[in-house]
Short mmCIF file of C-alpha atoms and ligand atoms in Angstrom, two decimals:
data_model
loop_
_atom_site.label_atom_id
_atom_site.label_comp_id
_atom_site.label_asym_id
_atom_site.label_seq_id
_atom_site.Cartn_x
_atom_site.Cartn_y
_atom_site.Cartn_z
CA MET A 1 1.42 1.47 15.52
CA THR A 2 0.14 2.10 12.58
CA PHE A 3 -0.19 -1.41 12.25
CA LEU A 4 -2.53 -2.20 14.93
CA HIS A 5 -4.51 0.40 13.92
CA ASN A 6 -5.45 -0.48 10.48
CA ILE A 7 -5.39 -4.09 11.53
CA GLY A 8 -8.11 -2.01 14.05
CA LEU A 9 -9.86 -0.60 11.38
CA TYR A 10 -10.16 -3.12 8.76
CA ILE A 11 -12.15 -5.73 11.97
CA LEU A 12 -14.49 -2.86 12.27
CA MET A 13 -15.30 -2.59 8.96
CA LEU A 14 -15.98 -6.09 8.84
CA GLN A 15 -18.77 -5.09 11.71
CA LYS A 16 -19.98 -2.23 10.64
CA MET A 17 -20.16 -4.47 7.24
CA PHE A 18 -23.16 -6.44 8.50
CA HIS A 19 -24.84 -3.28 10.04
CA LYS A 20 -28.00 -1.67 8.49
CA PRO A 21 -28.24 -3.87 5.09
CA THR A 22 -29.39 -1.69 1.81
CA LYS A 23 -32.14 -3.04 0.64
CA TRP A 24 -32.73 -5.83 -0.99
CA LYS A 25 -33.74 -4.75 -4.47
CA VAL A 26 -30.63 -2.09 -4.97
CA MET A 27 -28.74 -5.31 -3.07
CA LYS A 28 -29.22 -8.01 -5.20
CA GLU A 29 -28.25 -5.43 -8.69
CA LEU A 30 -24.97 -4.57 -6.91
CA ILE A 31 -24.30 -7.82 -6.32
CA LEU A 32 -24.84 -9.07 -9.74
CA LYS A 33 -22.43 -6.18 -11.35
CA ASP A 34 -19.32 -7.08 -9.14
CA THR A 35 -19.95 -10.90 -10.03
CA GLU A 36 -19.57 -9.54 -13.39
CA ASP A 37 -16.27 -7.06 -12.59
CA THR A 38 -14.98 -9.07 -9.98
CA VAL A 39 -15.53 -13.48 -11.57
CA ILE A 40 -16.59 -13.04 -14.58
CA ASN A 41 -14.47 -10.20 -15.93
CA SER A 42 -11.72 -12.53 -15.16
CA LEU A 43 -12.22 -16.05 -16.38
CA GLY A 44 -10.29 -15.29 -19.44
CA ILE A 45 -6.58 -14.03 -17.90
CA ILE A 46 -7.05 -16.88 -15.76
CA SER A 47 -7.39 -19.61 -18.13
CA PHE A 48 -4.59 -18.22 -20.60
CA VAL A 49 -2.23 -17.88 -17.96
CA SER A 50 -3.52 -21.68 -16.17
CA PHE A 51 -2.82 -23.15 -19.48
CA PHE A 52 0.30 -21.96 -20.02
CA ILE A 53 1.90 -21.56 -17.01
CA GLY A 54 0.36 -25.42 -16.22
CA GLY A 55 2.26 -26.39 -20.55
CA VAL A 56 5.15 -24.90 -18.86
CA ILE A 57 5.39 -26.89 -15.62
CA THR A 58 4.68 -29.78 -16.63
CA ILE A 59 7.56 -29.62 -19.04
CA GLN A 60 9.94 -28.50 -16.45
CA LEU A 61 8.59 -31.75 -14.37
CA ALA A 62 9.04 -33.91 -17.74
CA LEU A 63 12.91 -32.30 -17.56
CA SER A 64 13.66 -33.39 -15.04
CA THR A 65 12.25 -36.50 -14.37
CA THR A 66 12.75 -37.86 -18.16
CA GLY A 67 15.58 -40.56 -18.92
CA SER A 68 16.18 -41.74 -14.99
CA PHE A 69 14.16 -44.75 -13.59
CA TYR A 70 11.05 -42.95 -12.75
CA PRO A 71 7.85 -44.18 -13.91
CA ASP A 72 6.28 -42.83 -17.12
CA TYR A 73 3.40 -41.60 -15.00
CA LEU A 74 4.62 -39.23 -12.37
CA VAL A 75 4.31 -36.35 -14.86
CA GLY A 76 1.01 -36.17 -14.93
CA TYR A 77 0.98 -37.42 -11.24
CA ALA A 78 3.46 -33.90 -9.55
CA THR A 79 1.35 -32.09 -12.26
CA ARG A 80 -1.74 -32.70 -10.86
CA GLU A 81 0.15 -31.88 -6.53
CA THR A 82 1.31 -29.18 -8.25
CA ILE A 83 -1.48 -27.55 -9.93
CA ILE A 84 -4.13 -28.24 -7.46
CA LEU A 85 -2.52 -27.01 -3.81
CA GLU A 86 -0.46 -24.77 -5.07
CA PHE A 87 -1.03 -23.02 -8.26
CA ALA A 88 -4.55 -22.18 -8.47
CA PRO A 89 -5.14 -21.07 -5.57
CA THR A 90 -1.89 -19.21 -4.48
CA ILE A 91 -0.94 -17.97 -7.69
CA ILE A 92 -3.76 -17.30 -9.48
CA SER A 93 -5.29 -14.69 -6.43
CA ILE A 94 -1.66 -13.24 -6.31
CA ILE A 95 -1.93 -13.08 -9.90
CA MET A 96 -6.20 -11.82 -9.23
CA ALA A 97 -4.66 -9.21 -5.90
CA GLY A 98 -2.65 -7.51 -8.91
CA LYS A 99 -6.45 -7.66 -11.21
CA VAL A 100 -9.32 -7.70 -9.09
CA GLY A 101 -7.57 -6.27 -5.98
CA SER A 102 -7.06 -3.00 -8.09
CA PHE A 103 -9.13 -2.66 -9.41
CA ILE A 104 -11.71 -2.63 -6.22
CA THR A 105 -9.58 0.03 -3.92
CA SER A 106 -9.00 2.43 -7.13
CA SER A 107 -12.91 2.40 -7.03
CA ILE A 108 -13.73 2.16 -4.34
CA GLY A 109 -10.64 4.55 -3.40
CA SER A 110 -11.96 7.25 -6.40
CA MET A 111 -15.62 7.38 -4.50
CA ARG A 112 -14.06 8.72 -1.66
CA VAL A 113 -11.74 11.80 -2.47
CA THR A 114 -14.54 12.44 -5.44
CA GLU A 115 -17.21 11.96 -2.46
CA GLN A 116 -19.32 10.04 -3.07
CA ILE A 117 -18.76 8.21 -0.68
CA ASP A 118 -19.73 10.90 1.37
CA ALA A 119 -22.95 11.47 -0.54
CA LEU A 120 -23.89 7.85 -0.26
CA GLU A 121 -23.19 8.37 4.35
CA VAL A 122 -25.60 11.84 4.09
CA MET A 123 -28.31 9.89 2.17
CA GLY A 124 -28.63 7.36 5.12
CA ILE A 125 -27.14 5.13 3.58
CA ASN A 126 -24.29 1.98 5.43
CA SER A 127 -21.19 2.68 2.80
CA ILE A 128 -19.57 0.22 3.79
CA ASN A 129 -22.04 -2.59 3.05
CA TYR A 130 -23.54 -0.47 0.02
CA LEU A 131 -19.59 -1.25 -1.24
CA VAL A 132 -18.43 -4.00 0.67
CA PHE A 133 -20.54 -6.37 1.71
CA PRO A 134 -21.94 -6.93 -2.72
CA LYS A 135 -17.93 -7.82 -3.46
CA VAL A 136 -18.23 -10.70 -0.39
CA ILE A 137 -21.32 -11.81 -1.62
CA ALA A 138 -19.45 -12.29 -5.26
CA LEU A 139 -16.56 -12.96 -4.97
CA LEU A 140 -17.79 -16.08 -3.14
CA LEU A 141 -17.62 -17.35 -6.47
CA TYR A 142 -14.45 -17.09 -6.67
CA PRO A 143 -13.92 -20.90 -6.24
CA PHE A 144 -15.46 -21.82 -9.42
CA LEU A 145 -13.02 -19.22 -10.59
CA ILE A 146 -9.81 -21.75 -9.27
CA SER A 147 -11.77 -24.66 -10.65
CA ILE A 148 -10.99 -23.52 -13.83
CA ALA A 149 -8.00 -22.88 -13.52
CA MET A 150 -6.92 -26.38 -12.10
CA PHE A 151 -8.82 -27.93 -14.87
CA LEU A 152 -7.23 -25.98 -17.84
CA GLY A 153 -3.65 -25.85 -15.44
CA ILE A 154 -3.90 -29.57 -16.28
CA LEU A 155 -5.16 -29.92 -20.06
CA GLY A 156 -2.27 -27.33 -20.46
CA GLY A 157 0.00 -29.45 -19.38
CA MET A 158 -1.29 -32.72 -20.71
CA VAL A 159 -1.04 -31.14 -24.09
CA ALA A 160 2.76 -30.10 -23.03
CA CYS A 161 3.32 -33.14 -22.48
CA VAL A 162 1.44 -35.16 -24.83
CA TYR A 163 2.77 -33.11 -27.79
CA GLY A 164 5.79 -32.47 -26.90
CA GLY A 165 6.49 -35.57 -26.20
CA TYR A 166 7.62 -35.91 -23.32
CA SER A 167 4.69 -38.78 -22.46
CA THR A 168 2.34 -40.38 -24.02
CA MET A 169 -1.50 -39.40 -23.38
CA ASN A 170 -2.36 -42.54 -21.67
CA ALA A 171 0.94 -42.41 -18.47
CA PHE A 172 0.05 -39.19 -17.91
CA ILE A 173 -3.90 -39.93 -17.30
CA GLU A 174 -2.96 -42.69 -15.04
CA GLY A 175 -0.92 -39.81 -13.11
CA ILE A 176 -3.43 -37.35 -12.60
CA GLN A 177 -5.87 -40.31 -11.24
CA THR A 178 -2.52 -41.74 -9.34
CA ASP A 179 -3.18 -42.10 -5.32
CA PHE A 180 -5.53 -39.11 -5.40
CA THR A 181 -6.28 -37.66 -2.11
CA PRO A 182 -9.75 -35.98 -1.99
CA PHE A 183 -9.14 -33.98 1.20
CA HIS A 184 -6.42 -32.53 -0.62
CA MET A 185 -9.69 -30.65 -2.96
CA THR A 186 -11.16 -29.75 0.56
CA TYR A 187 -8.24 -27.99 1.23
CA ALA A 188 -7.51 -25.92 -1.74
CA PHE A 189 -11.04 -24.48 -1.71
CA ILE A 190 -10.64 -24.28 1.91
CA LYS A 191 -7.69 -21.53 0.36
CA SER A 192 -9.65 -19.52 -2.57
CA PHE A 193 -11.89 -19.18 0.55
CA VAL A 194 -10.07 -18.04 2.73
CA PHE A 195 -8.01 -15.98 -0.22
CA ALA A 196 -11.58 -14.97 -2.24
CA PHE A 197 -12.71 -13.54 1.52
CA ILE A 198 -8.76 -11.63 1.76
CA LEU A 199 -9.28 -10.28 -2.30
CA ALA A 200 -12.31 -8.27 -1.64
CA THR A 201 -11.84 -7.08 2.34
CA VAL A 202 -8.26 -5.80 1.82
CA PRO A 203 -8.21 -3.45 -1.20
CA SER A 204 -11.92 -2.90 -0.39
CA PHE A 205 -10.43 -1.58 3.42
CA HIS A 206 -7.05 0.63 1.32
CA GLY A 207 -10.04 2.40 -0.65
CA TYR A 208 -12.26 2.66 2.29
CA TYR A 209 -9.95 4.87 3.68
CA MET A 210 -7.93 6.31 1.36
CA LYS A 211 -6.61 9.69 2.33
CA GLY A 212 -6.49 12.88 -0.71
CA GLY A 213 -6.98 13.08 -5.15
CA ALA A 214 -5.73 10.35 -7.91
CA LEU A 215 -1.85 10.31 -7.17
CA GLU A 216 -3.21 9.00 -4.03
CA VAL A 217 -5.83 6.45 -5.89
CA GLY A 218 -2.81 5.14 -7.68
CA LYS A 219 -0.93 5.03 -4.48
CA ALA A 220 -3.68 2.77 -2.95
CA SER A 221 -3.90 0.95 -5.67
CA THR A 222 -0.16 -0.54 -4.57
CA LYS A 223 0.05 -1.46 -1.42
CA SER A 224 -3.18 -2.46 -1.48
CA PHE A 225 -1.75 -5.08 -4.18
CA ILE A 226 1.35 -5.51 -1.81
CA TRP A 227 -0.63 -5.93 1.50
CA THR A 228 -3.65 -8.09 -0.13
CA SER A 229 -0.44 -10.24 -1.50
CA VAL A 230 0.88 -10.36 1.63
CA SER A 231 -2.14 -11.43 3.35
CA ILE A 232 -2.65 -14.32 1.19
CA VAL A 233 0.55 -15.74 1.17
CA VAL A 234 1.14 -15.34 5.41
CA PHE A 235 -2.86 -17.57 5.42
CA ASN A 236 -1.50 -19.82 2.85
CA PHE A 237 1.30 -20.61 5.68
CA LEU A 238 -1.26 -20.75 8.56
CA ILE A 239 -3.41 -23.00 6.41
CA THR A 240 -1.51 -24.55 5.29
CA GLN A 241 0.27 -25.96 8.21
CA MET A 242 -2.92 -26.05 9.57
CA LEU A 243 -4.00 -28.80 7.35
CA LEU A 244 -1.87 -30.49 5.75
CA GLY A 245 1.46 -29.88 8.53
CA MET B 1 -34.47 25.87 11.18
CA ILE B 2 -30.73 24.96 11.84
CA THR B 3 -29.85 26.47 14.82
CA VAL B 4 -25.85 26.19 15.83
CA LYS B 5 -24.37 27.05 18.87
CA ASN B 6 -20.84 27.95 19.96
CA LEU B 7 -19.85 24.71 17.00
CA LYS B 8 -16.10 23.59 17.82
CA LYS B 9 -14.33 21.20 15.80
CA SER B 10 -10.39 20.92 15.46
CA PHE B 11 -8.66 18.53 13.10
CA ASP B 12 -5.24 16.85 15.22
CA ASN B 13 -4.97 19.64 16.87
CA LYS B 14 -4.98 22.25 14.97
CA PRO B 15 -8.91 24.46 15.01
CA ILE B 16 -10.83 24.85 12.27
CA LEU B 17 -14.21 25.89 13.84
CA LYS B 18 -13.91 27.81 17.05
CA GLY B 19 -16.69 29.01 18.29
CA ILE B 20 -19.03 29.72 15.80
CA SER B 21 -22.71 30.86 16.40
CA CYS B 22 -25.94 31.93 14.14
CA GLU B 23 -29.19 30.49 12.74
CA PHE B 24 -30.54 29.63 9.40
CA GLU B 25 -33.98 30.45 8.63
CA LYS B 26 -36.94 28.19 6.41
CA GLY B 27 -37.99 29.50 3.14
CA LYS B 28 -34.18 31.64 2.56
CA THR B 29 -31.10 31.29 1.90
CA SER B 30 -28.23 31.32 3.80
CA LEU B 31 -24.95 32.41 2.19
CA ILE B 32 -21.68 31.51 4.16
CA ILE B 33 -18.67 32.87 2.29
CA GLY B 34 -14.74 33.67 3.08
CA GLN B 35 -11.74 32.55 1.89
CA THR B 36 -10.11 29.27 1.15
CA GLY B 37 -9.16 27.32 3.64
CA SER B 38 -11.72 29.27 5.76
CA GLY B 39 -13.79 26.36 7.60
CA LYS B 40 -17.14 26.45 5.04
CA THR B 41 -16.46 22.86 3.85
CA VAL B 42 -15.83 21.96 7.40
CA PHE B 43 -18.92 23.66 8.41
CA LEU B 44 -20.85 22.36 6.01
CA LYS B 45 -20.19 19.11 6.91
CA SER B 46 -20.83 19.38 10.98
CA LEU B 47 -23.96 20.04 10.34
CA LEU B 48 -23.75 17.13 7.74
CA GLY B 49 -22.95 15.05 10.33
CA LEU B 50 -19.61 13.61 8.46
CA HIS B 51 -17.31 15.82 10.41
CA LYS B 52 -18.29 15.74 15.00
CA HIS B 53 -17.96 18.88 16.11
CA ASP B 54 -16.33 18.74 19.32
CA GLU B 55 -18.27 21.40 21.51
CA GLY B 56 -21.73 23.18 20.87
CA GLN B 57 -25.07 21.74 19.07
CA ILE B 58 -26.31 21.92 16.44
CA ILE B 59 -29.98 22.15 16.13
CA PHE B 60 -32.53 21.40 13.04
CA ASP B 61 -36.80 22.35 13.52
CA ASN B 62 -36.19 22.43 17.58
CA LYS B 63 -33.83 18.92 18.03
CA ASP B 64 -31.22 18.78 19.05
CA ILE B 65 -29.06 16.17 16.73
CA GLU B 66 -26.88 14.61 19.45
CA LEU B 67 -29.39 13.72 20.81
CA MET B 68 -31.36 12.03 18.15
CA ASN B 69 -31.33 8.46 18.74
CA GLU B 70 -30.49 6.24 15.37
CA ARG B 71 -34.31 6.24 13.65
CA GLN B 72 -34.33 10.16 13.97
CA LYS B 73 -31.30 10.64 13.05
CA MET B 74 -31.43 8.59 9.45
CA GLU B 75 -35.25 10.24 9.23
CA LEU B 76 -33.32 14.35 9.45
CA LYS B 77 -30.76 12.48 6.68
CA SER B 78 -33.25 11.03 3.95
CA ASN B 79 -34.61 14.91 4.61
CA ILE B 80 -31.62 16.57 3.65
CA GLY B 81 -29.99 16.58 0.72
CA THR B 82 -26.73 17.46 -0.53
CA VAL B 83 -24.48 18.53 -3.56
CA PHE B 84 -21.29 18.56 -2.82
CA GLN B 85 -18.56 20.97 -3.80
CA GLY B 86 -17.30 18.36 -6.90
CA SER B 87 -20.70 16.86 -7.16
CA ALA B 88 -20.09 14.01 -6.34
CA LEU B 89 -22.14 11.82 -8.58
CA PHE B 90 -22.50 8.23 -8.80
CA ASP B 91 -20.29 8.18 -11.65
CA SER B 92 -21.07 4.22 -12.12
CA MET B 93 -24.57 5.95 -13.47
CA THR B 94 -26.53 7.69 -15.56
CA ILE B 95 -28.41 10.88 -15.00
CA GLU B 96 -31.54 9.26 -14.69
CA GLU B 97 -30.30 6.70 -12.67
CA ASN B 98 -28.71 9.30 -10.40
CA VAL B 99 -31.72 11.44 -9.71
CA MET B 100 -33.82 8.76 -9.06
CA PHE B 101 -30.82 6.79 -6.04
CA PRO B 102 -32.52 8.70 -3.16
CA LEU B 103 -36.56 7.15 -4.59
CA LYS B 104 -35.00 3.80 -5.50
CA MET B 105 -33.11 4.05 -1.92
CA PHE B 106 -35.43 4.96 0.28
CA GLU B 107 -39.19 5.34 -0.57
CA ASN B 108 -41.54 2.78 -2.43
CA MET B 109 -42.50 3.46 -5.34
CA SER B 110 -43.48 1.57 -8.85
CA SER B 111 -40.65 1.82 -11.87
CA ASP B 112 -43.03 4.48 -13.77
CA GLU B 113 -43.72 6.82 -10.58
CA MET B 114 -39.97 6.97 -9.74
CA LEU B 115 -39.31 7.87 -13.26
CA ASP B 116 -41.70 10.35 -13.31
CA ARG B 117 -40.53 11.64 -10.45
CA VAL B 118 -37.08 12.10 -11.96
CA ASN B 119 -38.63 13.49 -14.82
CA VAL B 120 -39.85 15.97 -13.24
CA VAL B 121 -36.54 16.99 -11.44
CA LEU B 122 -35.15 17.23 -14.29
CA LYS B 123 -36.98 19.27 -16.41
CA ARG B 124 -37.27 21.97 -13.42
CA VAL B 125 -32.92 21.96 -13.56
CA GLU B 126 -33.91 22.59 -16.79
CA LEU B 127 -32.22 19.53 -17.43
CA GLU B 128 -34.46 17.62 -20.65
CA ASN B 129 -33.65 14.89 -23.04
CA SER B 130 -30.28 14.24 -21.21
CA ASN B 131 -31.72 10.70 -19.05
CA LYS B 132 -28.94 8.72 -20.65
CA LYS B 133 -26.30 10.32 -20.15
CA MET B 134 -23.17 9.41 -17.89
CA PRO B 135 -22.22 11.81 -15.77
CA SER B 136 -18.33 12.04 -17.78
CA GLU B 137 -20.61 12.65 -20.49
CA ALA B 138 -22.34 16.44 -19.02
CA SER B 139 -20.35 19.52 -19.07
CA GLY B 140 -19.62 21.11 -15.10
CA GLY B 141 -23.27 23.05 -14.96
CA MET B 142 -25.15 20.02 -16.22
CA GLN B 143 -23.17 18.31 -13.11
CA LYS B 144 -24.58 20.50 -10.76
CA ARG B 145 -27.83 20.50 -12.18
CA VAL B 146 -28.18 16.52 -11.53
CA ALA B 147 -26.25 16.98 -8.23
CA ILE B 148 -29.54 20.10 -6.81
CA ALA B 149 -32.12 17.32 -9.52
CA ARG B 150 -30.36 14.19 -6.91
CA ALA B 151 -30.60 16.63 -3.92
CA ILE B 152 -34.15 18.03 -4.27
CA VAL B 153 -35.97 14.37 -5.85
CA ASN B 154 -36.98 12.73 -2.42
CA ASN B 155 -38.39 16.31 -1.70
CA PRO B 156 -35.93 17.48 1.35
CA ASN B 157 -36.88 19.94 4.12
CA TYR B 158 -32.98 21.35 4.30
CA LEU B 159 -30.63 21.62 0.94
CA PHE B 160 -27.32 21.95 1.67
CA CYS B 161 -25.18 23.32 -1.00
CA ASP B 162 -20.88 23.36 -1.42
CA GLU B 163 -19.48 25.76 -3.63
CA PRO B 164 -22.29 25.38 -6.29
CA ASN B 165 -21.63 27.33 -9.30
CA SER B 166 -17.91 27.06 -8.70
CA GLY B 167 -15.58 26.25 -12.23
CA LEU B 168 -18.82 27.75 -13.87
CA ASP B 169 -18.97 30.66 -16.29
CA PRO B 170 -20.55 34.36 -14.59
CA LYS B 171 -24.15 33.55 -16.21
CA THR B 172 -24.28 30.52 -15.59
CA ALA B 173 -22.84 30.39 -11.99
CA ILE B 174 -26.18 32.80 -11.98
CA VAL B 175 -28.21 30.90 -13.87
CA ILE B 176 -27.89 27.69 -10.02
CA ASP B 177 -28.06 30.96 -8.30
CA ASN B 178 -31.35 32.04 -8.76
CA LEU B 179 -31.84 28.68 -9.19
CA ILE B 180 -31.04 27.16 -6.01
CA LYS B 181 -33.01 30.23 -4.61
CA GLU B 182 -36.12 29.69 -6.60
CA ILE B 183 -36.49 25.72 -5.76
CA THR B 184 -36.01 26.79 -1.54
CA GLU B 185 -38.76 29.67 -2.11
CA GLU B 186 -40.92 26.67 -3.93
CA LEU B 187 -40.48 24.48 -1.49
CA ASN B 188 -39.83 26.85 1.71
CA ILE B 189 -36.68 24.79 2.39
CA THR B 190 -33.89 25.89 4.69
CA THR B 191 -30.48 26.48 1.78
CA ILE B 192 -27.31 26.89 2.81
CA ILE B 193 -24.60 27.90 0.17
CA ASN B 194 -20.84 27.84 0.33
CA SER B 195 -19.47 30.41 -1.80
CA HIS B 196 -16.67 32.64 -2.58
CA ASP B 197 -18.09 34.06 -5.41
CA MET B 198 -18.91 37.49 -5.47
CA ASN B 199 -21.56 37.62 -8.32
CA SER B 200 -23.73 34.83 -6.13
CA VAL B 201 -23.51 37.59 -2.90
CA MET B 202 -24.93 40.14 -4.57
CA GLU B 203 -27.51 37.96 -6.37
CA ILE B 204 -28.69 35.67 -4.11
CA GLY B 205 -27.78 37.10 -0.45
CA GLU B 206 -30.36 37.64 1.78
CA LYS B 207 -28.40 36.76 4.62
CA ILE B 208 -24.62 36.66 4.30
CA ILE B 209 -22.47 34.72 6.77
CA PHE B 210 -18.85 35.59 7.17
CA LEU B 211 -16.03 33.06 8.21
CA ARG B 212 -12.77 34.17 8.54
CA ASN B 213 -9.82 31.99 10.47
CA GLY B 214 -13.36 29.53 11.59
CA ILE B 215 -15.09 32.48 13.48
CA LEU B 216 -18.08 33.93 11.98
CA GLU B 217 -16.50 37.21 11.28
CA TRP B 218 -19.48 39.14 9.30
CA GLU B 219 -23.25 38.71 10.15
CA GLY B 220 -26.24 41.04 6.90
CA SER B 221 -27.32 40.71 3.91
CA LYS B 222 -26.38 42.17 0.73
CA LYS B 223 -27.26 45.38 1.36
CA ASN B 224 -25.55 45.97 4.59
CA ILE B 225 -22.71 44.60 2.71
CA PHE B 226 -21.51 47.08 0.97
CA LYS B 227 -21.95 49.42 3.87
CA THR B 228 -20.33 47.72 6.86
CA ASP B 229 -16.58 49.40 8.12
CA ASN B 230 -15.70 45.93 8.92
CA GLN B 231 -12.42 45.40 7.49
CA ALA B 232 -11.60 41.49 6.87
CA VAL B 233 -15.26 41.53 4.77
CA THR B 234 -14.37 44.89 2.80
CA ASP B 235 -10.98 43.23 2.42
CA PHE B 236 -12.74 39.94 1.00
CA VAL B 237 -15.96 41.52 -1.18
CA TYR B 238 -14.03 44.18 -2.60
CA SER B 239 -10.87 42.93 -3.26
CA SER B 240 -10.96 43.63 -6.79
CA ASN B 241 -10.90 47.00 -8.32
CA LEU B 242 -14.44 46.73 -10.09
CA TYR B 243 -16.02 46.31 -6.32
CA LYS B 244 -14.27 48.88 -5.74
CA LYS B 245 -15.82 51.31 -7.59
CA VAL B 246 -18.87 49.98 -7.77
CA ARG B 247 -18.82 50.62 -3.73
CA LYS B 248 -17.97 53.97 -4.03
CA MET B 249 -20.66 54.77 -6.54
CA TYR B 250 -23.13 52.46 -4.15
CA LEU B 251 -21.81 54.79 -0.85
CA ASN B 252 -21.69 58.30 -3.17
CA GLN B 253 -25.33 57.83 -3.91
N1 ATP C 301 -10.06 15.72 7.37
C1 ATP C 301 -9.54 16.78 7.71
N2 ATP C 301 -8.56 16.64 7.85
C2 ATP C 301 -7.54 18.09 8.26
N3 ATP C 301 -7.94 18.66 7.98
C3 ATP C 301 -8.58 19.31 7.44
C4 ATP C 301 -9.80 18.22 6.93
N4 ATP C 301 -10.11 19.29 6.03
C5 ATP C 301 -10.17 20.28 5.86
N5 ATP C 301 -9.32 20.52 6.73
C6 ATP C 301 -8.10 21.92 6.57
O1 ATP C 301 -9.61 22.54 7.81
C7 ATP C 301 -9.08 24.17 6.78
C8 ATP C 301 -10.97 24.32 6.28
O2 ATP C 301 -11.25 23.87 5.56
P1 ATP C 301 -12.21 23.77 4.27
O3 ATP C 301 -12.48 23.14 3.15
O4 ATP C 301 -13.49 23.87 5.11
O5 ATP C 301 -12.52 25.16 3.57
P2 ATP C 301 -13.05 25.69 2.01
O6 ATP C 301 -13.57 27.14 3.22
O7 ATP C 301 -14.23 24.86 2.30
O8 ATP C 301 -12.18 25.57 0.94
P3 ATP C 301 -12.52 26.16 -0.58
O9 ATP C 301 -13.24 27.53 -0.44
O10 ATP C 301 -11.68 26.05 -0.62
O11 ATP C 301 -13.68 25.49 -0.30
C9 ATP C 301 -7.45 23.77 5.91
O12 ATP C 301 -6.72 24.26 6.48
C10 ATP C 301 -7.90 22.56 5.66
O13 ATP C 301 -6.45 22.09 5.81
MG1 MG C 302 -15.11 23.97 0.22
#
């Protein structure tokens, strides 16, 4: 019952986001600020995680394939597929649900509990448009983050593979180029766009409609992380089934 | 002038406002007093349209807000300045940006014009040279002043303040009260203040409305609050021994 109620409320929020838009001059600044807070400030952690996890994925793939009759280039090939199809778009998004999602929920939630949202509303400002819309626009840049994660993940894999002595640079590069399906990139980017929309709106929803005080802001962030990652996982399944299944 | 007729509001079937009727005059500071939980904030937020009332009428200068279209509502909103119970300053903005915010959103002014206007109101609330501070770096009293400055920056016709002096020392509280009263008279606007501070009542209580459990229990001015024999009012107002003595002396005179 409350679940259905919340879904309804969420859809209404999305609708209201496009009503009565904020002055463009102000909106422009908000978009720049949210781009910095959500996308630019995540570059560091995403690069770090991608590079090292890329390395680990490769080492594990290499360990389970060496010394057997598999061709040398297989490690590179498998690394590329794992990272492009699943690691970069999905796992990074779940990490972002923790980083960006809880940031969005707690910043909007604390505006709710300190009546800043009421202050916007009494001035006649559409607070949903003011707060949520710029985040959705900022996260249109999200696929750009995902491409960086793909690139660094594969690079990390290559470094681990070559310096760990699992295979040669040439074999790895040959692997990366083997059987490349451009549609897999399209699929990964479609996923990234959907996840970006989830990352912007689900945490905003949990912050905007929260009730209570400072303690509840913390609880709302946790709840928002859970629902954001669950939505990402569910949509990951649906999109994969639709596009690749 | 604001007229409220038989205003009712409940939350989850629990009545909070049980039919309140009253009037607020232009150029005057009206005080709403009452114990914590008596419904002062809910009343004010209903006037602001933040809570939708269940029954009754709210009339701003002969116009019922229920009968207004979107555009008229927007126009009304841009004519109301609000000071929230917790100041509600935007904490990602400096003091200057906070005060400038309503101008930036609704007026077509150049940056210089806006800055001039901001400096005028900041000076009015005696907050010069704090433009670049963040709200978190300002004391409680400063935050209230910034909130007042933000509320009056675009010359509203109505000013609503929810406990503008709570959490302040008695001296600063009175300064803030008088500031609001002076601004009300200068700009000739309709001002409503929520308070449970007896000092405010004695200082600026031209018109006092006493709420109790969602009912308008008593109405009057600071002069007749001494004389009233309404038990609930005297219990609330003269809860401290000091005020009991003051009242005795006043009545004996
Ligand atoms: N959004 C809400 N949902 C449900 N109940 C509410 C809501 N807002 C207020 N109430 C209830 O309404 C009653 C009146 O609250 P209100 O905040 O108006 O009191 P108040 O007179 O402003 O008190 P204080 O002096 O402490 O600020 C309280 O019992 C409160 O629990
Ligand atoms: Mg209150």
